[in-house]
Short mmCIF file of C-alpha atoms in Angstrom, two decimals:
data_model
loop_
_atom_site.label_atom_id
_atom_site.label_comp_id
_atom_site.label_asym_id
_atom_site.label_seq_id
_atom_site.Cartn_x
_atom_site.Cartn_y
_atom_site.Cartn_z
CA UNK A 1 46.06 40.04 -36.28
CA UNK A 2 42.84 38.41 -35.36
CA UNK A 3 39.80 39.88 -34.94
CA UNK A 4 37.35 38.99 -33.22
CA UNK A 5 34.07 37.14 -35.88
CA UNK A 6 31.15 39.99 -36.25
CA UNK A 7 27.49 39.19 -37.25
CA UNK A 8 26.98 42.55 -38.81
CA UNK A 9 27.37 41.50 -42.69
CA UNK A 10 29.46 38.02 -44.37
CA UNK A 11 31.35 41.54 -46.35
CA UNK A 12 32.98 41.39 -43.01
CA UNK A 13 34.34 38.00 -43.33
CA UNK A 14 37.52 36.17 -44.62
CA UNK A 15 38.65 34.13 -48.22
CA UNK A 16 37.55 30.66 -47.66
CA UNK A 17 40.23 27.72 -48.51
CA UNK A 18 39.07 26.52 -51.22
CA UNK A 19 38.37 30.43 -53.42
CA UNK A 20 42.58 31.04 -51.32
CA UNK A 21 43.42 27.90 -53.08
CA UNK A 22 42.57 28.66 -56.17
CA UNK A 23 43.37 32.10 -56.75
CA UNK A 24 47.71 30.86 -55.17
CA UNK A 25 47.30 28.32 -58.31
CA UNK A 26 46.66 30.77 -60.70
CA UNK A 27 49.25 32.66 -59.73
CA UNK A 28 51.91 30.21 -60.77
CA UNK A 29 53.52 31.51 -63.83
CA UNK A 30 51.73 33.96 -66.27
CA UNK A 31 48.24 33.80 -68.25
CA UNK A 32 46.69 34.99 -70.71
CA UNK A 33 45.07 38.86 -70.02
CA UNK A 34 41.37 40.63 -70.10
CA UNK A 35 39.78 37.17 -69.48
CA UNK A 36 41.70 35.22 -72.85
CA UNK A 37 42.99 32.63 -69.50
CA UNK A 38 42.28 28.90 -69.25
CA UNK A 39 41.08 29.64 -65.29
CA UNK A 40 38.55 32.05 -67.06
CA UNK A 41 37.52 29.62 -69.37
CA UNK A 42 37.05 26.64 -67.06
CA UNK A 43 34.83 28.57 -64.28
CA UNK A 44 33.04 29.50 -67.89
CA UNK A 45 32.93 25.72 -68.60
CA UNK A 46 31.66 25.06 -64.28
CA UNK A 47 29.17 27.71 -64.57
CA UNK A 48 27.21 25.17 -67.49
CA UNK A 49 27.54 22.68 -65.49
CA UNK A 50 25.99 23.80 -62.09
CA UNK A 51 22.71 25.77 -63.98
CA UNK A 52 22.70 22.58 -66.58
CA UNK A 53 21.74 25.12 -69.78
CA UNK A 54 24.20 26.62 -72.27
CA UNK A 55 24.59 30.24 -70.12
CA UNK A 56 27.39 33.35 -70.86
CA UNK A 57 29.17 34.30 -67.77
CA UNK A 58 31.15 37.65 -67.33
CA UNK A 59 32.71 38.90 -64.15
CA UNK A 60 32.37 42.18 -62.18
CA UNK A 61 34.21 43.71 -58.81
CA UNK A 62 31.45 44.38 -57.33
CA UNK A 63 27.03 43.63 -56.69
CA UNK A 64 26.29 47.38 -58.33
CA UNK A 65 28.27 46.69 -61.43
CA UNK A 66 26.63 43.24 -61.87
CA UNK A 67 23.61 44.74 -61.18
CA UNK A 68 23.32 47.40 -62.61
CA UNK A 69 25.12 46.68 -65.94
CA UNK A 70 22.85 43.50 -66.12
CA UNK A 71 19.37 45.96 -66.02
CA UNK A 72 21.73 47.71 -67.92
CA UNK A 73 21.22 45.17 -70.95
CA UNK A 74 17.82 44.70 -70.45
CA UNK A 75 16.29 48.00 -71.31
CA UNK A 76 16.49 51.20 -73.14
CA UNK A 77 16.95 54.95 -71.31
CA UNK A 78 12.69 55.14 -71.80
CA UNK A 79 12.54 51.80 -69.68
CA UNK A 80 11.45 51.16 -66.38
CA UNK A 81 12.72 48.13 -64.11
CA UNK A 82 9.54 46.68 -61.73
CA UNK A 83 12.17 46.28 -57.91
CA UNK A 84 10.21 46.37 -54.36
CA UNK A 85 10.91 49.26 -52.25
CA UNK A 86 13.66 47.65 -50.43
CA UNK A 87 15.29 46.34 -52.68
CA UNK A 88 18.88 46.84 -52.61
CA UNK A 89 18.85 48.45 -56.12
CA UNK A 90 16.82 51.41 -55.00
CA UNK A 91 18.37 51.73 -51.81
CA UNK A 92 21.98 51.19 -51.85
CA UNK A 93 23.27 51.20 -54.79
CA UNK A 94 23.89 54.91 -55.32
CA UNK A 95 21.72 55.26 -57.83
CA UNK A 96 24.12 53.10 -60.97
CA UNK A 97 21.18 51.39 -62.41
CA UNK A 98 19.60 54.34 -63.66
CA UNK A 99 23.18 55.63 -64.61
CA UNK A 100 24.41 53.14 -66.10
CA UNK A 101 20.74 52.41 -68.35
CA UNK A 102 21.05 56.38 -69.28
CA UNK A 103 18.38 57.26 -67.07
CA UNK A 104 15.80 54.17 -66.52
CA UNK A 105 13.26 54.72 -64.48
CA UNK A 106 13.38 52.53 -61.56
CA UNK A 107 9.10 51.77 -60.69
CA UNK A 108 8.74 50.79 -56.18
CA UNK A 109 6.30 47.63 -55.29
CA UNK A 110 5.59 46.17 -52.26
CA UNK A 111 4.95 42.80 -51.14
CA UNK A 112 5.04 41.25 -47.18
CA UNK A 113 8.98 40.17 -45.99
CA UNK A 114 10.59 42.03 -48.84
CA UNK A 115 9.11 39.84 -51.73
CA UNK A 116 7.57 41.55 -54.97
CA UNK A 117 4.39 40.41 -54.69
CA UNK A 118 2.78 39.73 -58.33
CA UNK A 119 -0.14 41.86 -58.07
CA UNK A 120 2.21 44.55 -56.99
CA UNK A 121 3.25 43.97 -60.30
CA UNK A 122 1.22 43.90 -62.18
CA UNK A 123 -0.36 46.78 -61.20
CA UNK A 124 2.53 48.79 -62.12
CA UNK A 125 3.12 47.58 -65.75
CA UNK A 126 -0.49 48.99 -65.95
CA UNK A 127 -0.48 51.96 -64.11
CA UNK A 128 0.26 53.86 -67.51
CA UNK A 129 0.87 53.38 -70.39
CA UNK A 130 1.01 56.50 -72.47
CA UNK A 131 4.06 57.96 -73.41
CA UNK A 132 4.55 60.42 -71.22
CA UNK A 133 5.48 57.30 -69.15
CA UNK A 134 9.09 55.86 -68.92
CA UNK A 135 7.35 51.72 -70.62
CA UNK A 136 8.34 48.90 -67.70
CA UNK A 137 10.26 46.01 -69.21
CA UNK A 138 12.20 44.33 -66.30
CA UNK A 139 10.94 42.67 -62.77
CA UNK A 140 14.33 42.73 -60.81
CA UNK A 141 13.91 40.49 -57.85
CA UNK A 142 16.05 39.25 -54.92
CA UNK A 143 17.62 35.97 -54.52
CA UNK A 144 17.34 35.82 -50.66
CA UNK A 145 15.64 38.98 -50.40
CA UNK A 146 17.60 42.41 -47.97
CA UNK A 147 15.06 41.11 -45.42
CA UNK A 148 16.60 37.98 -45.16
CA UNK A 149 12.96 35.52 -46.66
CA UNK A 150 13.39 33.80 -50.16
CA UNK A 151 11.08 33.40 -52.63
CA UNK A 152 9.65 30.20 -53.04
CA UNK A 153 9.79 27.99 -55.98
CA UNK A 154 5.72 28.63 -56.15
CA UNK A 155 5.80 32.56 -55.70
CA UNK A 156 9.03 32.98 -58.48
CA UNK A 157 6.51 30.88 -60.82
CA UNK A 158 3.62 33.42 -60.46
CA UNK A 159 6.15 36.07 -61.01
CA UNK A 160 7.00 34.02 -64.41
CA UNK A 161 3.62 34.00 -64.77
CA UNK A 162 2.89 37.72 -64.48
CA UNK A 163 5.85 38.58 -66.48
CA UNK A 164 5.51 36.55 -69.36
CA UNK A 165 1.44 38.34 -69.42
CA UNK A 166 3.33 42.13 -69.53
CA UNK A 167 6.13 40.69 -71.63
CA UNK A 168 8.79 42.05 -69.31
CA UNK A 169 11.71 40.48 -68.61
CA UNK A 170 13.44 39.16 -65.78
CA UNK A 171 16.31 40.24 -63.57
CA UNK A 172 17.68 38.25 -60.20
CA UNK A 173 19.85 39.84 -57.33
CA UNK A 174 21.24 36.89 -56.54
CA UNK A 175 23.56 38.34 -53.55
CA UNK A 176 22.83 34.92 -51.57
CA UNK A 177 21.76 33.23 -53.47
CA UNK A 178 23.73 30.29 -52.57
CA UNK A 179 22.21 30.73 -49.29
CA UNK A 180 18.42 30.56 -50.81
CA UNK A 181 19.23 27.66 -52.83
CA UNK A 182 20.46 25.49 -49.48
CA UNK A 183 17.64 26.96 -47.20
CA UNK A 184 14.85 26.00 -50.21
CA UNK A 185 17.30 22.33 -51.08
CA UNK A 186 16.65 23.61 -54.47
CA UNK A 187 19.30 23.19 -57.00
CA UNK A 188 20.56 26.67 -58.46
CA UNK A 189 18.57 26.21 -62.20
CA UNK A 190 15.59 25.03 -60.07
CA UNK A 191 16.08 28.79 -59.19
CA UNK A 192 17.07 30.36 -62.29
CA UNK A 193 16.19 30.28 -65.33
CA UNK A 194 13.99 26.94 -65.09
CA UNK A 195 11.63 29.79 -63.15
CA UNK A 196 11.93 32.87 -66.10
CA UNK A 197 15.50 34.58 -64.58
CA UNK A 198 16.98 35.99 -68.46
CA UNK A 199 19.85 36.30 -65.40
CA UNK A 200 21.44 36.01 -62.80
CA UNK A 201 24.01 38.46 -60.57
CA UNK A 202 25.77 35.51 -58.22
CA UNK A 203 27.35 36.94 -55.64
CA UNK A 204 30.76 34.92 -54.30
CA UNK A 205 31.90 37.94 -52.48
CA UNK A 206 29.35 37.01 -49.74
CA UNK A 207 29.45 33.26 -50.11
CA UNK A 208 33.49 33.30 -49.58
CA UNK A 209 35.34 35.14 -52.17
CA UNK A 210 37.48 38.31 -51.47
CA UNK A 211 36.44 40.05 -54.34
CA UNK A 212 33.76 39.21 -57.48
CA UNK A 213 30.05 38.65 -59.06
CA UNK A 214 29.27 36.26 -61.57
CA UNK A 215 26.39 37.59 -64.10
CA UNK A 216 25.22 34.66 -65.97
CA UNK A 217 22.60 35.62 -68.50
CA UNK A 218 20.39 32.87 -69.30
CA UNK A 219 19.14 34.63 -72.03
CA UNK A 220 22.21 35.06 -74.63
CA UNK A 221 20.73 37.08 -76.93
CA UNK A 222 19.40 39.66 -74.06
CA UNK A 223 24.19 39.42 -73.29
CA UNK A 224 24.49 41.07 -77.24
CA UNK A 225 27.67 43.71 -76.19
CA UNK A 226 27.65 43.17 -72.73
CA UNK A 227 32.21 42.68 -72.92
CA UNK A 228 31.57 46.36 -73.92
CA UNK A 229 30.49 47.12 -70.94
CA UNK A 230 32.28 45.42 -68.98
CA UNK A 231 35.55 47.73 -70.41
CA UNK A 232 32.92 50.85 -70.32
CA UNK A 233 32.09 50.49 -66.40
CA UNK A 234 35.79 49.61 -65.65
CA UNK A 235 34.75 46.72 -64.79
CA UNK A 236 37.00 45.01 -67.35
CA UNK A 237 39.94 43.58 -65.04
CA UNK A 238 43.17 42.64 -67.07
CA UNK A 239 44.13 40.16 -65.18
CA UNK A 240 41.16 38.46 -64.99
CA UNK A 241 42.32 35.03 -63.51
CA UNK A 242 42.15 36.75 -60.35
CA UNK A 243 38.64 36.89 -60.94
CA UNK A 244 37.13 33.36 -61.97
CA UNK A 245 40.00 30.98 -60.72
CA UNK A 246 38.46 30.99 -57.23
CA UNK A 247 34.90 30.92 -58.68
CA UNK A 248 36.12 27.16 -60.14
CA UNK A 249 37.67 26.68 -56.58
CA UNK A 250 34.05 27.17 -55.88
CA UNK A 251 32.18 25.35 -57.80
CA UNK A 252 34.22 22.25 -58.79
CA UNK A 253 34.98 21.59 -54.88
CA UNK A 254 31.48 22.54 -53.71
CA UNK A 255 32.32 25.78 -51.54
CA UNK A 256 29.70 27.63 -52.10
CA UNK A 257 26.98 25.42 -50.89
CA UNK A 258 29.02 24.18 -48.29
CA UNK A 259 29.40 27.39 -47.12
CA UNK A 260 26.25 28.68 -47.46
CA UNK A 261 24.85 25.75 -46.03
CA UNK A 262 27.03 26.37 -42.90
CA UNK A 263 25.80 30.04 -42.26
CA UNK A 264 21.93 28.77 -42.77
CA UNK A 265 22.61 26.67 -39.55
CA UNK A 266 24.61 29.77 -37.42
CA UNK A 267 21.94 31.67 -38.29
CA UNK A 268 19.11 29.77 -37.31
CA UNK A 269 20.51 28.55 -33.90
CA UNK A 270 21.04 32.27 -33.37
CA UNK A 271 17.61 33.30 -33.72
CA UNK A 272 16.91 29.98 -32.44
CA UNK A 273 18.67 32.02 -29.44
CA UNK A 274 17.80 35.32 -29.54
CA UNK A 275 14.25 33.98 -29.53
CA UNK A 276 14.52 32.73 -25.67
CA UNK A 277 16.27 35.87 -24.86
CA UNK A 278 12.78 37.21 -22.39
CA UNK A 279 12.32 40.98 -24.48
CA UNK A 280 13.60 39.68 -27.42
CA UNK A 281 11.71 38.67 -30.75
CA UNK A 282 12.11 38.73 -34.54
CA UNK A 283 11.66 40.64 -36.76
CA UNK A 284 11.14 38.65 -39.79
CA UNK A 285 11.23 35.07 -40.59
CA UNK A 286 14.57 33.34 -41.45
CA UNK A 287 15.14 31.51 -43.84
CA UNK A 288 18.31 32.22 -45.02
CA UNK A 289 21.45 33.21 -43.28
CA UNK A 290 20.45 36.66 -41.48
CA UNK A 291 18.75 37.62 -38.81
CA UNK A 292 16.64 40.53 -38.04
CA UNK A 293 15.65 41.13 -34.14
CA UNK A 294 13.77 43.52 -31.53
CA UNK A 295 16.15 45.23 -29.46
CA UNK A 296 15.76 47.95 -27.45
CA UNK A 297 17.87 50.69 -29.07
CA UNK A 298 19.42 51.10 -25.26
CA UNK A 299 20.73 47.62 -25.11
CA UNK A 300 21.79 48.44 -29.28
CA UNK A 301 24.44 50.92 -27.68
CA UNK A 302 25.23 49.13 -25.44
CA UNK A 303 26.63 46.31 -27.38
CA UNK A 304 27.84 48.43 -29.77
CA UNK A 305 30.35 49.88 -26.70
CA UNK A 306 31.64 46.22 -26.11
CA UNK A 307 32.64 46.37 -29.36
CA UNK A 308 29.93 44.40 -31.47
CA UNK A 309 29.03 45.70 -35.04
CA UNK A 310 25.24 45.96 -36.17
CA UNK A 311 23.87 46.79 -38.98
CA UNK A 312 20.14 49.02 -37.64
CA UNK A 313 18.86 50.58 -42.04
CA UNK A 314 15.54 48.64 -41.02
CA UNK A 315 14.55 51.09 -39.01
CA UNK A 316 14.41 51.93 -34.71
CA UNK A 317 14.17 49.32 -32.30
CA UNK A 318 15.84 46.52 -35.18
CA UNK A 319 19.02 45.29 -35.82
CA UNK A 320 20.68 42.61 -38.19
CA UNK A 321 22.63 39.95 -37.67
CA UNK A 322 24.81 38.52 -40.06
CA UNK A 323 26.24 34.52 -40.46
CA UNK A 324 28.79 33.77 -42.87
CA UNK A 325 31.11 30.47 -44.23
CA UNK A 326 32.98 30.85 -41.44
CA UNK A 327 30.85 32.19 -38.35
CA UNK A 328 31.80 30.52 -35.51
CA UNK A 329 29.42 28.75 -32.92
CA UNK A 330 31.16 30.25 -29.77
CA UNK A 331 31.53 33.91 -30.92
CA UNK A 332 27.31 33.27 -31.63
CA UNK A 333 27.05 32.44 -28.06
CA UNK A 334 29.21 35.16 -26.85
CA UNK A 335 26.91 37.69 -28.59
CA UNK A 336 23.94 36.15 -27.09
CA UNK A 337 25.34 36.22 -23.98
CA UNK A 338 25.73 39.90 -24.01
CA UNK A 339 22.20 40.77 -25.22
CA UNK A 340 20.83 38.43 -22.81
CA UNK A 341 23.19 40.34 -20.01
CA UNK A 342 21.27 43.74 -20.68
CA UNK A 343 18.08 42.81 -21.10
CA UNK A 344 18.21 41.64 -17.97
CA UNK A 345 19.21 44.93 -17.03
#
């Protein structure tokens, strides 16, 4: 049964051909279990090629586990993690970062357009230094951010400077890392370890895979015993090849970049067309594959009645639309037409 395309989230999209092809190839015959197979080894090597450095790579089922386990590897229970107040680790992971770290506290900072500012990081790092307060240990940033914006190279360097000043590690939530790379025209290496990132959680799910996140440790010492964390958290797939083989397809064929480029282009087109409608304006700059717009509540209600799925977690009068690897221009035009008609009424 064919279902019409939606723009509530890039989690709605199906599996892209490249990921599906390699999953089917991995299904031919038997293979070693628990990550001892050739598909997993080759996928890890492809990540090392992509990032132009030797790194340790692990695979998890979802982003919550990837982020939470990565943060747990960077700090002890008496440490704290500095993150933006709208970050996914704060608002959408049900306390998992605190749970898997046995209690590490999240310290919430601020910054324009969803980006954690160096000044906010410094303020939190210096807020208290006594034994009664959890010691800041990690900075967690999201690239692209939860508000659809991207950290520039200069902004990442400024964060690295403050991290070095206060001896903080850097974790990057890369739920839409591919989209950020395409948006800035920078390589994965330039947006990660070359700017001081210690560990990156690279999402496959939002980029065209069925499931699967890659946890990439650029500082390999931080990955000590990480395989045990994966196992204990129920994230070690017995048939690991079905998590890793799609990654091999995404990386070898360049689909990770192609998919992100298509999603970003669709979002830019959607944003431009929305801005042509009287009464509709952008809440945030469209810098990746998400479009945040101001819409009257009654229009949002009517759109839902027409079958559109819309996220409005950003506050009253706001709606988020997200494009993905398989977004269709004709379907975008239909959304634009429906919004235009409703606004006219």
